[in-house]
Amino acid sequence: MTLLTDLADPRSKRSKSAHKIAACVVANPEAVLSATTAALAASAGVSEPTVNRFCTGLGYKGFPDFKLALAAELARKQPRMTRNIEANDSVGAVVAKIFESTQASLGGTLEQLDLAALQDVVAALANARSIIFCGLGASASVAIDAQHKFLRFHTPVASHTDIINQRMVATGLDPQDCIVCISYSGRTHAMVELAELAATSGCHVVGITAPGSPLANACTLALSVENDEDTDVYTPMTSRIAQLVILDILATCLALQQGEAFSDHLRRVKYNLRLTRRQ
Amino acid sequence: MTLLTDLADPRSKRSKSAHKIAACVVANPEAVLSATTAALAASAGVSEPTVNRFCTGLGYKGFPDFKLALAAELARKQPRMTRNIEANDSVGAVVAKIFESTQASLGGTLEQLDLAALQDVVAALANARSIIFCGLGASASVAIDAQHKFLRFHTPVASHTDIINQRMVATGLDPQDCIVCISYSGRTHAMVELAELAATSGCHVVGITAPGSPLANACTLALSVENDEDTDVYTPMTSRIAQLVILDILATCLALQQGEAFSDHLRRVKYNLRLTRRQ
DNA sequence: CCAATGATGTAGTTTTATTACAGAAAGGGA
DNA sequence: TCCCTTTCTGTAATAAAACTACATCATTGG
């Protein structure tokens, strides 16, 4: 993601023409792949050698080399959208398709992740008196995973995967608490009701769910995880992976925010786990 | 993965020279990216126009277009290895790095996944009287997730994340049972001992763990998940994702093996979940 | 064994990328 | 503000690479 991000960055020092070319590339990267220096020069309103200098200036051997890097960049950003798994696929094909669709799903989630909302959630978690993770069905394991990740912090953390317990806890929330509701569809009755119940306490209700879903609307803060409508019975559950990665990001951002003193704490945690290991 | 796989496929009908070129490309794809038609022609021992015909024959506009596709292919296969997260990284940078390293980790796992072992595991699961998933710490949520995935099947399935309960269950295993031990490091004492205990019953002991680890050795079947030594405190836990994807693959392969009648069952499961949803 | 089809290579042509150089713009000091 | 220096930009020429046309060779089927 470095190339396109760098090109899109307006504060990088570049000559006037270089900016024009960068804008052209960012605006339509796919078109550049099939363009010649002359074509790109024309659409950027500069001369051909300027395009070449632009490429060499970025550290590439020339325009063709730059195009190769761009093609690689785009491929990384948008992995092949795998067609559905067929009943007569070989094991190798199934493996490849599941890996690819997972990678594609991750790419899609990254694309649509709202950084501002993410920062708000990190702030809410950082200032929380206690953190509760809730999930049902497939999202139950995500909630448990989140709890494990957040055990590293000093904030009291719990996960609940039972609707009775979830409601009990949600009833007693403090405005300084933070509850995280995890749901793939964002349409599970019990989860939406839980979020609504939790919101009455005035605490932060974070949703990690499908954008625009009832659950997302019931939350005070929502992080989008694209819901790619797994209509097929064999479709792998890629969105769960995206939820886990988002929780990983939250935990990492929180750890970074705590500063150097906290790194020592993490190292101590690691050290104390050492004795459970062989060698 | 289509391009290189296709080129490596020896049974595809191609002319003699085309085979020579394909072999050259597969042998050293990176080198081809910086080569000219003349260079590739020379190293394949054919003439320049043959290289061009080879490219157009594959459906590309010409040699440069082929190189772009190859670059994209290689990028997909081997996403950028992200350097560690730094204390002063922006939120956007952290997000990008975590996503990228997760994708890279997935790519690495796919690369080293043993398809034969995978098929053995699928067979073991398909014939199992009952399936037990065990994990501790971070792998506990993976075990729970696996249980959820396998609830769709008719085989009795359970997950245990408590060493006492795990040992109790492992003691009473039948040779027809299948226990799946999940561990990132493959070095957790309790897990290795559990696998050894389970193995005495004569049942299949599947490990989803680091290759060559004590746990992998204690299992009767092992699926490798690369252990990339997360030395840094801020390193995201990418291997957990790889474990989940492998379990997704196992569940999907199992579902495929059950045939069309089973698809109906899956559809019924889905239908019965409908009433828990809004709209 | 002889067509006939298809594949391959040589040589030439076109396209594309790069370099050299000159002119223009921008920045810095008096 | 002006002039000088530095950096950037475009024109034109050059070099390189890719592609095309055509002739030759191999291979297969009758």
Coordinates of C-alpha atoms (C1' of nucleotides) in Angstrom, one line a residue:
Chain A
M1 CA 0.0 0.0 0.0
T2 CA 3.1 2.2 0.1
L3 CA 3.2 3.3 -3.5
L4 CA -0.3 4.6 -4.0
T5 CA -0.5 6.0 -0.4
D6 CA 2.7 7.9 -1.0
L7 CA 1.5 9.3 -4.3
A8 CA -1.7 10.4 -2.8
D9 CA 0.1 12.2 0.0
P10 CA -0.1 15.9 -0.9
R11 CA 2.5 17.1 1.6
S12 CA 5.4 15.2 0.0
K13 CA 7.8 17.5 -1.7
R14 CA 7.5 17.1 -5.4
S15 CA 7.8 19.3 -8.4
K16 CA 4.6 20.8 -10.0
S17 CA 4.6 18.4 -12.9
A18 CA 5.4 15.4 -10.6
H19 CA 2.3 16.3 -8.6
K20 CA 0.2 16.4 -11.8
I21 CA 1.5 12.9 -12.7
A22 CA 0.9 11.5 -9.2
A23 CA -2.6 12.8 -9.3
C24 CA -3.2 11.2 -12.6
V25 CA -1.9 7.9 -11.4
V26 CA -3.9 7.9 -8.2
A27 CA -7.1 8.9 -10.0
N28 CA -7.0 6.0 -12.3
P29 CA -4.2 3.5 -11.6
E30 CA -5.6 0.8 -13.8
A31 CA -5.5 3.0 -16.8
V32 CA -1.8 3.8 -16.3
L33 CA -1.0 0.1 -16.5
S34 CA -2.1 0.0 -20.2
A35 CA -0.7 3.5 -21.0
T36 CA 2.5 4.5 -22.6
T37 CA 4.7 7.4 -21.4
A38 CA 3.2 9.5 -24.1
A39 CA -0.4 8.7 -23.0
L40 CA 0.3 9.4 -19.4
A41 CA 2.2 12.5 -20.3
A42 CA -0.8 13.8 -22.3
S43 CA -3.4 13.0 -19.6
A44 CA -1.2 14.7 -17.0
G45 CA -0.5 17.7 -19.3
V46 CA 3.3 17.2 -19.1
S47 CA 6.0 16.0 -21.5
E48 CA 7.2 12.5 -21.9
P49 CA 10.6 12.8 -20.3
T50 CA 8.9 14.3 -17.3
V51 CA 7.0 11.1 -16.8
N52 CA 10.2 9.2 -17.1
R53 CA 12.0 11.4 -14.6
F54 CA 9.0 11.0 -12.3
C55 CA 9.5 7.2 -12.4
T56 CA 13.3 7.3 -12.0
G57 CA 12.9 9.9 -9.2
L58 CA 10.7 7.4 -7.3
G59 CA 13.6 4.9 -7.5
Y60 CA 12.4 2.8 -10.5
K61 CA 14.5 2.0 -13.5
G62 CA 12.0 3.7 -15.8
F63 CA 8.4 3.8 -16.8
P64 CA 7.9 0.1 -17.5
D65 CA 9.5 -0.7 -14.1
F66 CA 7.1 1.7 -12.4
K67 CA 4.2 0.1 -14.1
L68 CA 5.3 -3.3 -12.8
A69 CA 5.4 -1.9 -9.2
L70 CA 2.0 -0.3 -9.7
A71 CA 0.5 -3.6 -11.0
A72 CA 2.0 -5.4 -7.9
E73 CA 0.5 -2.7 -5.6
L74 CA -2.9 -3.0 -7.1
A75 CA -2.8 -6.7 -6.9
R76 CA -1.9 -6.6 -3.2
K77 CA -4.7 -4.1 -2.6
Q78 CA -7.3 -6.0 -4.4
P79 CA -6.6 -9.7 -4.5
R80 CA -8.4 -11.8 -7.0
M81 CA -12.1 -12.1 -6.3
T82 CA -12.6 -15.8 -6.1
R83 CA -15.6 -17.3 -7.6
N84 CA -17.6 -19.6 -5.3
I85 CA -16.4 -23.0 -4.3
E86 CA -17.8 -25.8 -6.5
A87 CA -18.9 -29.2 -5.4
N88 CA -16.3 -30.9 -7.6
D89 CA -13.3 -28.7 -6.7
S90 CA -10.1 -30.4 -5.8
V91 CA -8.7 -29.9 -2.3
G92 CA -6.0 -27.7 -3.7
A93 CA -8.6 -25.5 -5.4
V94 CA -10.6 -25.3 -2.2
V95 CA -7.6 -24.3 -0.2
A96 CA -6.6 -21.7 -2.8
K97 CA -10.1 -20.2 -3.0
I98 CA -10.5 -19.9 0.7
F99 CA -7.2 -18.3 1.2
E100 CA -7.8 -15.9 -1.7
S101 CA -11.3 -15.0 -0.6
T102 CA -10.0 -14.4 2.9
Q103 CA -7.3 -12.1 1.6
A104 CA -9.8 -10.3 -0.6
S105 CA -12.2 -9.9 2.3
L106 CA -9.3 -8.3 4.4
G107 CA -8.5 -6.0 1.5
G108 CA -12.1 -4.9 1.3
T109 CA -12.4 -4.3 5.0
L110 CA -9.2 -2.2 5.1
E111 CA -10.6 -0.2 2.2
Q112 CA -13.8 0.8 4.0
L113 CA -12.5 1.1 7.5
D114 CA -13.2 4.5 9.0
L115 CA -10.0 5.7 10.7
A116 CA -11.8 8.5 12.6
A117 CA -14.3 6.0 14.1
L118 CA -11.4 3.7 14.9
Q119 CA -9.7 6.5 16.8
D120 CA -12.8 7.2 18.7
V121 CA -13.1 3.6 19.7
V122 CA -9.5 3.5 20.8
A123 CA -10.1 6.6 22.9
A124 CA -13.3 5.0 24.4
L125 CA -11.4 1.8 25.3
A126 CA -8.4 3.7 26.7
N127 CA -10.7 5.7 29.1
A128 CA -13.0 2.8 30.0
R129 CA -13.4 1.8 33.6
S130 CA -14.1 -1.7 32.3
I131 CA -14.5 -3.4 28.9
I132 CA -17.1 -6.0 28.0
F133 CA -17.0 -8.0 24.8
C134 CA -20.3 -9.7 23.7
G135 CA -20.9 -12.0 20.8
L136 CA -23.3 -14.9 19.9
G137 CA -22.8 -17.9 17.6
A138 CA -19.8 -17.4 15.4
S139 CA -19.1 -14.1 17.0
A140 CA -18.8 -15.7 20.5
S141 CA -15.3 -16.9 19.7
V142 CA -14.4 -13.5 18.4
A143 CA -15.6 -12.0 21.8
I144 CA -13.5 -14.5 23.7
D145 CA -10.5 -13.8 21.5
A146 CA -10.9 -10.1 22.1
Q147 CA -11.0 -10.7 25.8
H148 CA -7.8 -12.6 25.6
K149 CA -6.1 -9.8 23.7
F150 CA -7.3 -7.2 26.2
L151 CA -6.1 -9.2 29.2
R152 CA -2.7 -7.7 28.6
F153 CA -4.0 -4.3 29.7
H154 CA -4.7 -3.1 33.2
T155 CA -8.4 -2.4 32.5
P156 CA -10.8 -5.0 33.8
V157 CA -12.1 -6.9 30.8
A158 CA -14.7 -9.7 30.3
S159 CA -16.4 -11.5 27.5
H160 CA -20.0 -12.8 27.5
T161 CA -21.5 -15.3 25.1
D162 CA -24.7 -16.0 26.8
I163 CA -27.7 -13.7 26.3
I164 CA -28.8 -14.0 29.9
N165 CA -25.4 -13.0 31.3
Q166 CA -25.0 -10.3 28.6
R167 CA -28.3 -8.7 29.7
M168 CA -27.4 -8.9 33.4
V169 CA -24.1 -7.2 32.7
A170 CA -25.6 -4.6 30.4
T171 CA -28.1 -3.7 33.0
G172 CA -25.4 -2.7 35.5
L173 CA -23.2 -0.7 33.2
D174 CA -21.6 2.6 34.3
P175 CA -21.3 5.6 31.9
Q176 CA -17.6 5.1 32.1
D177 CA -17.8 1.5 30.9
C178 CA -17.4 0.3 27.4
I179 CA -19.3 -2.6 25.8
V180 CA -18.3 -4.0 22.4
C181 CA -21.0 -5.8 20.5
I182 CA -19.8 -8.2 17.8
S183 CA -22.1 -9.5 15.1
Y184 CA -21.6 -10.5 11.5
S185 CA -25.0 -9.6 10.3
G186 CA -25.9 -6.9 12.8
R187 CA -29.4 -8.3 12.6
T188 CA -29.5 -10.7 15.5
H189 CA -32.4 -9.6 17.7
A190 CA -30.7 -10.4 21.0
M191 CA -27.6 -8.4 20.1
V192 CA -29.5 -5.4 18.9
E193 CA -31.6 -5.4 22.1
L194 CA -28.4 -5.8 24.1
A195 CA -26.9 -2.7 22.5
E196 CA -30.1 -0.7 23.0
L197 CA -30.2 -1.8 26.7
A198 CA -26.5 -0.9 27.2
A199 CA -27.0 2.5 25.6
T200 CA -29.5 3.5 28.2
S201 CA -26.7 3.5 30.8
G202 CA -24.9 6.2 28.8
C203 CA -21.8 4.2 28.3
H204 CA -19.9 3.7 25.0
V205 CA -21.6 1.0 23.0
V206 CA -19.2 -0.1 20.2
G207 CA -20.4 -2.2 17.4
I208 CA -18.2 -4.3 15.2
T209 CA -20.7 -5.2 12.6
A210 CA -22.2 -4.7 9.1
P211 CA -22.5 -1.0 8.2
G212 CA -26.1 0.3 8.2
S213 CA -27.4 -2.7 10.1
P214 CA -29.8 -2.4 13.1
L215 CA -27.0 -3.1 15.4
A216 CA -24.8 -0.4 13.9
N217 CA -27.6 2.1 14.4
A218 CA -28.1 1.0 18.0
C219 CA -24.5 1.6 18.9
T220 CA -22.8 4.8 19.8
L221 CA -19.7 3.9 17.8
A222 CA -19.6 1.5 14.9
L223 CA -16.8 -0.1 13.0
S224 CA -17.8 -1.5 9.6
V225 CA -17.1 -5.1 8.6
E226 CA -18.4 -5.6 5.1
N227 CA -21.1 -8.3 5.0
D228 CA -20.6 -10.0 1.8
E229 CA -23.9 -12.0 1.9
D230 CA -22.7 -15.6 2.1
T231 CA -25.5 -17.0 0.0
D232 CA -23.7 -20.1 -0.9
V233 CA -23.6 -23.0 1.6
Y234 CA -19.9 -23.6 1.1
T235 CA -18.9 -20.0 1.5
P236 CA -16.1 -19.6 4.1
M237 CA -16.8 -17.2 6.9
T238 CA -14.3 -14.5 5.9
S239 CA -15.9 -11.7 7.9
R240 CA -15.0 -13.3 11.2
I241 CA -11.4 -12.9 10.2
A242 CA -11.9 -9.2 9.4
Q243 CA -13.5 -8.8 12.9
L244 CA -10.5 -10.4 14.5
V245 CA -8.1 -8.2 12.6
I246 CA -10.0 -5.1 13.7
L247 CA -9.8 -6.2 17.3
D248 CA -6.1 -6.8 16.8
I249 CA -5.8 -3.3 15.5
L250 CA -7.7 -1.9 18.5
A251 CA -5.5 -3.8 21.0
T252 CA -2.3 -2.7 19.2
C253 CA -3.4 1.0 19.0
L254 CA -4.2 0.8 22.7
A255 CA -0.9 -0.7 23.5
L256 CA 0.9 2.0 21.5
Q257 CA -1.0 4.7 23.3
Q258 CA 0.1 3.5 26.7
G259 CA 3.7 4.4 26.0
E260 CA 7.0 2.8 26.8
A261 CA 6.3 2.0 30.4
F262 CA 3.5 -0.3 29.2
S263 CA 5.9 -2.1 26.8
D264 CA 7.8 -3.3 29.9
H265 CA 4.5 -4.6 31.3
L266 CA 3.9 -6.6 28.1
R267 CA 7.4 -8.0 28.3
R268 CA 6.8 -9.1 31.8
V269 CA 3.5 -10.8 30.8
K270 CA 5.5 -12.6 28.1
Y271 CA 8.2 -13.6 30.6
N272 CA 5.7 -15.1 33.0
L273 CA 4.2 -17.3 30.3
R274 CA 7.7 -18.7 29.6
L275 CA 7.4 -21.4 32.2
T276 CA 4.3 -22.9 30.5
R277 CA 6.5 -23.6 27.5
R278 CA 8.9 -26.3 26.6
Q279 CA 12.6 -25.4 26.1
Chain B
M1 CA -2.3 -18.1 -8.4
T2 CA -3.7 -19.0 -11.7
L3 CA -1.0 -17.8 -14.0
L4 CA 2.0 -19.6 -12.4
T5 CA 0.0 -22.6 -11.6
D6 CA -1.1 -22.9 -15.2
L7 CA 2.4 -22.4 -16.5
A8 CA 3.7 -25.1 -14.2
D9 CA 1.1 -27.5 -15.3
P10 CA 2.9 -29.9 -17.6
R11 CA -0.2 -31.6 -19.1
S12 CA -1.5 -28.4 -20.8
K13 CA -1.2 -28.6 -24.5
R14 CA 1.5 -26.2 -25.7
S15 CA 4.1 -26.2 -28.4
K16 CA 7.6 -27.3 -27.7
S17 CA 9.0 -23.8 -27.5
A18 CA 6.1 -22.6 -25.4
H19 CA 7.0 -25.2 -22.9
K20 CA 10.5 -24.1 -22.8
I21 CA 9.4 -20.5 -22.1
A22 CA 6.9 -21.6 -19.5
A23 CA 9.6 -23.5 -17.7
C24 CA 11.9 -20.5 -17.7
V25 CA 9.2 -18.3 -16.3
V26 CA 8.2 -20.7 -13.6
A27 CA 11.9 -21.3 -12.7
N28 CA 12.6 -17.7 -12.0
P29 CA 9.5 -15.4 -12.3
E30 CA 11.2 -12.5 -10.7
A31 CA 14.0 -12.5 -13.3
V32 CA 11.4 -12.4 -16.1
L33 CA 10.0 -9.1 -14.7
S34 CA 13.2 -7.3 -15.5
A35 CA 14.0 -9.1 -18.7
T36 CA 13.2 -8.1 -22.3
T37 CA 11.8 -10.4 -24.9
A38 CA 15.3 -10.9 -26.2
A39 CA 16.6 -11.9 -22.8
L40 CA 13.8 -14.3 -22.1
A41 CA 14.1 -15.7 -25.6
A42 CA 17.8 -16.3 -25.1
S43 CA 17.4 -18.0 -21.7
A44 CA 14.6 -20.2 -23.0
G45 CA 16.6 -21.0 -26.2
V46 CA 14.0 -19.7 -28.6
S47 CA 13.5 -16.7 -30.8
E48 CA 12.1 -13.3 -29.8
P49 CA 8.8 -13.6 -31.8
T50 CA 8.2 -16.9 -30.1
V51 CA 8.2 -15.2 -26.8
N52 CA 5.7 -12.7 -28.1
R53 CA 3.5 -15.4 -29.5
F54 CA 3.6 -17.2 -26.2
C55 CA 2.3 -14.1 -24.5
T56 CA -0.5 -13.3 -27.0
G57 CA -1.4 -17.0 -26.9
L58 CA -2.1 -16.7 -23.2
G59 CA -4.5 -13.9 -23.9
Y60 CA -2.2 -10.9 -23.2
K61 CA -1.6 -8.0 -25.5
G62 CA 2.1 -8.7 -25.6
F63 CA 5.2 -9.3 -23.6
P64 CA 4.9 -6.1 -21.4
D65 CA 1.3 -6.9 -20.7
F66 CA 2.3 -10.4 -19.7
K67 CA 4.9 -9.0 -17.4
L68 CA 2.3 -6.8 -15.6
A69 CA 0.1 -9.9 -15.0
L70 CA 3.1 -11.8 -13.7
A71 CA 4.0 -9.0 -11.4
A72 CA 0.5 -8.9 -10.1
E73 CA 0.5 -12.6 -9.6
L74 CA 3.7 -12.6 -7.6
A75 CA 2.4 -9.7 -5.5
R76 CA -0.7 -11.7 -4.6
K77 CA 1.3 -14.7 -3.8
Q78 CA 3.8 -12.9 -1.6
P79 CA 2.4 -9.7 -0.1
R80 CA 4.8 -7.2 1.2
M81 CA 6.5 -8.2 4.4
T82 CA 5.7 -5.4 6.7
R83 CA 8.3 -4.1 9.0
N84 CA 7.4 -3.9 12.7
I85 CA 5.0 -1.4 14.1
E86 CA 6.8 1.6 15.6
A87 CA 5.8 3.5 18.6
N88 CA 5.2 6.7 16.7
D89 CA 3.2 5.2 13.8
S90 CA 0.0 6.9 12.9
V91 CA -3.3 5.0 13.3
G92 CA -3.5 4.7 9.5
A93 CA 0.0 3.2 9.4
V94 CA -0.8 0.7 12.1
V95 CA -4.0 -0.3 10.3
A96 CA -2.2 -0.8 7.1
K97 CA 0.7 -2.7 8.7
I98 CA -1.6 -5.1 10.6
F99 CA -3.7 -5.8 7.5
E100 CA -0.6 -6.3 5.4
S101 CA 1.1 -8.6 7.8
T102 CA -2.0 -10.6 8.2
Q103 CA -2.3 -11.0 4.5
A104 CA 1.4 -11.9 4.3
S105 CA 1.0 -14.5 7.0
L106 CA -1.9 -16.0 5.1
G107 CA 0.2 -16.2 2.0
G108 CA 3.0 -17.9 3.9
T109 CA 0.7 -20.4 5.4
L110 CA -0.9 -21.2 2.1
E111 CA 2.5 -21.7 0.6
Q112 CA 3.7 -24.3 3.2
L113 CA 0.4 -26.1 3.7
D114 CA 0.7 -29.8 3.1
L115 CA -2.2 -30.8 1.0
A116 CA -1.7 -34.5 1.6
A117 CA -1.8 -34.0 5.3
L118 CA -4.8 -31.9 4.9
Q119 CA -6.6 -34.6 3.1
D120 CA -5.6 -37.1 5.8
V121 CA -7.1 -34.8 8.4
V122 CA -10.3 -34.4 6.4
A123 CA -10.6 -38.1 6.2
A124 CA -10.0 -38.5 9.9
L125 CA -12.7 -35.9 10.7
A126 CA -15.1 -37.4 8.2
N127 CA -14.9 -40.9 9.8
A128 CA -14.7 -39.7 13.4
R129 CA -17.3 -40.9 16.0
S130 CA -16.8 -37.6 17.8
I131 CA -14.5 -34.6 17.4
I132 CA -12.9 -32.6 20.2
F133 CA -11.2 -29.3 19.7
C134 CA -8.7 -28.2 22.4
G135 CA -6.8 -24.9 22.9
L136 CA -5.4 -22.8 25.6
G137 CA -4.9 -19.0 25.9
A138 CA -5.2 -17.4 22.5
S139 CA -5.9 -20.8 20.9
A140 CA -8.9 -21.3 23.2
S141 CA -11.0 -19.0 21.0
V142 CA -9.8 -20.8 17.9
A143 CA -11.0 -24.1 19.5
I144 CA -14.4 -22.5 20.2
D145 CA -14.6 -21.1 16.7
A146 CA -13.9 -24.6 15.3
Q147 CA -16.6 -26.1 17.4
H148 CA -19.0 -23.6 16.1
K149 CA -18.0 -24.4 12.5
F150 CA -18.4 -28.1 13.0
L151 CA -21.8 -27.9 14.7
R152 CA -23.2 -27.8 11.2
F153 CA -22.2 -31.5 10.8
H154 CA -23.9 -34.5 12.3
T155 CA -20.8 -35.7 14.1
P156 CA -20.8 -34.9 17.9
V157 CA -18.4 -32.1 18.4
A158 CA -17.0 -30.3 21.5
S159 CA -14.4 -27.8 22.5
H160 CA -12.4 -27.7 25.7
T161 CA -10.3 -24.8 26.9
D162 CA -9.6 -26.0 30.4
I163 CA -6.7 -28.3 31.1
I164 CA -8.6 -30.4 33.6
N165 CA -11.6 -30.9 31.3
Q166 CA -9.2 -31.6 28.4
R167 CA -7.4 -34.3 30.3
M168 CA -10.7 -35.9 31.5
V169 CA -11.9 -36.1 27.9
A170 CA -8.6 -37.2 26.5
T171 CA -8.5 -40.1 29.0
G172 CA -11.8 -41.5 27.7
L173 CA -11.2 -41.3 24.0
D174 CA -12.1 -44.1 21.7
P175 CA -9.9 -45.1 18.7
Q176 CA -12.6 -43.8 16.4
D177 CA -12.6 -40.4 17.9
C178 CA -10.6 -37.4 16.7
I179 CA -9.0 -34.8 18.9
V180 CA -7.6 -31.5 17.4
C181 CA -5.0 -29.8 19.5
I182 CA -4.5 -26.1 18.6
S183 CA -1.4 -24.2 19.7
Y184 CA 0.5 -21.3 18.2
S185 CA 3.9 -22.2 19.6
G186 CA 3.4 -26.0 19.9
R187 CA 5.5 -25.8 23.1
T188 CA 2.9 -25.4 25.8
H189 CA 3.5 -28.2 28.3
A190 CA -0.1 -28.9 29.0
M191 CA -1.0 -29.2 25.3
V192 CA 1.9 -31.5 24.4
E193 CA 1.0 -33.7 27.4
L194 CA -2.6 -33.7 26.3
A195 CA -1.6 -34.9 22.8
E196 CA 0.6 -37.6 24.2
L197 CA -2.2 -38.7 26.5
A198 CA -4.8 -38.7 23.7
A199 CA -2.4 -40.7 21.5
T200 CA -2.4 -43.6 23.9
S201 CA -6.0 -44.2 23.1
G202 CA -5.1 -44.9 19.5
C203 CA -7.3 -42.2 18.1
H204 CA -6.4 -39.6 15.6
V205 CA -4.6 -36.7 17.3
V206 CA -4.5 -33.7 14.9
G207 CA -2.2 -30.8 15.6
I208 CA -2.7 -27.3 14.2
T209 CA 0.6 -25.9 15.2
A210 CA 4.2 -24.9 14.4
P211 CA 6.0 -27.4 12.2
G212 CA 8.7 -29.4 14.0
S213 CA 7.4 -28.4 17.4
P214 CA 7.0 -30.8 20.4
L215 CA 3.3 -30.7 19.8
A216 CA 3.6 -31.5 16.1
N217 CA 5.7 -34.5 17.0
A218 CA 3.2 -35.7 19.6
C219 CA 0.4 -35.7 17.1
T220 CA -0.5 -38.4 14.6
L221 CA -1.4 -35.8 12.0
A222 CA 0.0 -32.2 11.9
L223 CA -1.0 -29.2 9.9
S224 CA 1.7 -26.5 9.8
V225 CA 1.1 -22.9 10.8
E226 CA 4.3 -21.0 10.4
N227 CA 5.4 -19.5 13.7
D228 CA 7.0 -16.2 12.8
E229 CA 8.5 -15.6 16.3
D230 CA 6.6 -12.5 17.4
T231 CA 9.6 -11.0 19.2
D232 CA 8.2 -7.5 19.2
V233 CA 5.6 -6.5 21.8
Y234 CA 3.3 -4.8 19.3
T235 CA 3.3 -7.7 16.8
P236 CA -0.2 -8.6 15.8
M237 CA -1.1 -12.2 16.3
T238 CA -1.3 -13.2 12.7
S239 CA -0.9 -17.0 13.2
R240 CA -4.3 -17.2 14.9
I241 CA -5.8 -16.0 11.7
A242 CA -4.0 -18.7 9.8
Q243 CA -5.3 -21.3 12.2
L244 CA -8.8 -20.1 11.7
V245 CA -8.5 -20.2 8.0
I246 CA -7.2 -23.8 8.1
L247 CA -10.2 -24.8 10.2
D248 CA -12.4 -23.0 7.7
I249 CA -10.8 -25.1 5.0
L250 CA -11.3 -28.3 7.0
A251 CA -15.0 -27.6 7.5
T252 CA -15.5 -26.7 3.9
C253 CA -13.7 -29.8 2.6
L254 CA -15.8 -31.9 5.0
A255 CA -19.0 -30.2 3.8
L256 CA -18.1 -30.9 0.2
Q257 CA -17.3 -34.5 0.9
Q258 CA -20.8 -35.0 2.4
G259 CA -22.4 -34.4 -1.0
E260 CA -25.6 -32.7 -2.1
A261 CA -27.9 -34.2 0.5
F262 CA -25.8 -32.4 3.1
S263 CA -26.2 -29.1 1.3
D264 CA -29.9 -29.4 2.1
H265 CA -29.1 -29.9 5.7
L266 CA -26.9 -26.7 5.7
R267 CA -29.8 -24.8 4.1
R268 CA -32.1 -26.0 6.8
V269 CA -29.7 -24.9 9.5
K270 CA -29.6 -21.5 7.9
Y271 CA -33.4 -21.4 7.6
N272 CA -33.8 -22.2 11.3
L273 CA -31.5 -19.3 12.3
R274 CA -33.6 -16.9 10.3
L275 CA -36.0 -16.3 13.2
T276 CA -33.2 -14.9 15.3
R277 CA -32.7 -12.2 12.8
R278 CA -34.4 -8.8 12.1
Q279 CA -36.2 -8.3 8.8
Chain C
dC1 C1' 5.8 -40.7 -48.9
dC2 C1' 3.6 -36.6 -49.8
dA3 C1' 0.6 -32.9 -48.8
dA4 C1' -1.1 -29.6 -45.4
dT5 C1' -1.1 -27.5 -41.2
dG6 C1' 1.1 -25.5 -37.7
dA7 C1' 5.2 -23.8 -35.4
dT8 C1' 9.7 -21.3 -35.6
dG9 C1' 13.2 -18.1 -36.9
dT10 C1' 15.2 -14.1 -39.7
dA11 C1' 14.9 -9.7 -41.0
dG12 C1' 12.6 -5.5 -41.2
dT13 C1' 9.2 -2.1 -39.2
dT14 C1' 6.9 0.3 -35.8
dT15 C1' 6.3 1.7 -31.4
dT16 C1' 8.0 3.1 -27.0
dA17 C1' 11.3 4.6 -23.8
dT18 C1' 15.4 7.2 -22.8
dT19 C1' 19.1 10.6 -23.3
dA20 C1' 21.1 15.2 -24.4
dC21 C1' 20.6 19.6 -24.5
dA22 C1' 18.6 24.1 -24.3
dG23 C1' 15.3 27.1 -22.4
dA24 C1' 12.2 28.4 -18.5
dA25 C1' 10.9 28.9 -13.8
dA26 C1' 11.8 29.2 -9.1
dG27 C1' 14.5 30.4 -5.1
dG28 C1' 18.3 33.0 -2.6
dG29 C1' 21.5 36.5 -1.7
dA30 C1' 23.1 41.3 -2.4
Chain D
dT1 C1' 14.4 44.6 -6.9
dC2 C1' 17.7 42.4 -9.6
dC3 C1' 20.8 39.0 -10.9
dC4 C1' 22.8 34.6 -10.3
dT5 C1' 22.3 29.9 -9.2
dT6 C1' 19.8 25.9 -9.0
dT7 C1' 16.2 23.1 -10.3
dC8 C1' 12.8 21.9 -13.3
dT9 C1' 10.6 21.3 -18.0
dG10 C1' 10.2 20.6 -22.9
dT11 C1' 12.0 19.7 -27.8
dA12 C1' 14.4 16.9 -30.5
dA13 C1' 17.3 13.1 -31.4
dT14 C1' 18.8 8.4 -30.1
dA15 C1' 18.5 4.0 -28.5
dA16 C1' 16.0 0.1 -27.3
dA17 C1' 12.5 -2.9 -27.2
dA18 C1' 8.4 -5.0 -29.1
dC19 C1' 5.9 -6.4 -32.9
dT20 C1' 4.9 -8.0 -38.0
dA21 C1' 5.6 -10.1 -42.4
dC22 C1' 7.3 -13.6 -44.6
dA23 C1' 10.0 -17.6 -45.6
dT24 C1' 11.5 -22.1 -43.7
dC25 C1' 11.2 -26.1 -41.1
dA26 C1' 8.9 -29.7 -38.5
dT27 C1' 5.0 -32.6 -37.7
dT28 C1' 1.0 -35.1 -38.5
dG29 C1' -2.6 -37.4 -41.1
dG30 C1' -3.9 -39.4 -45.3

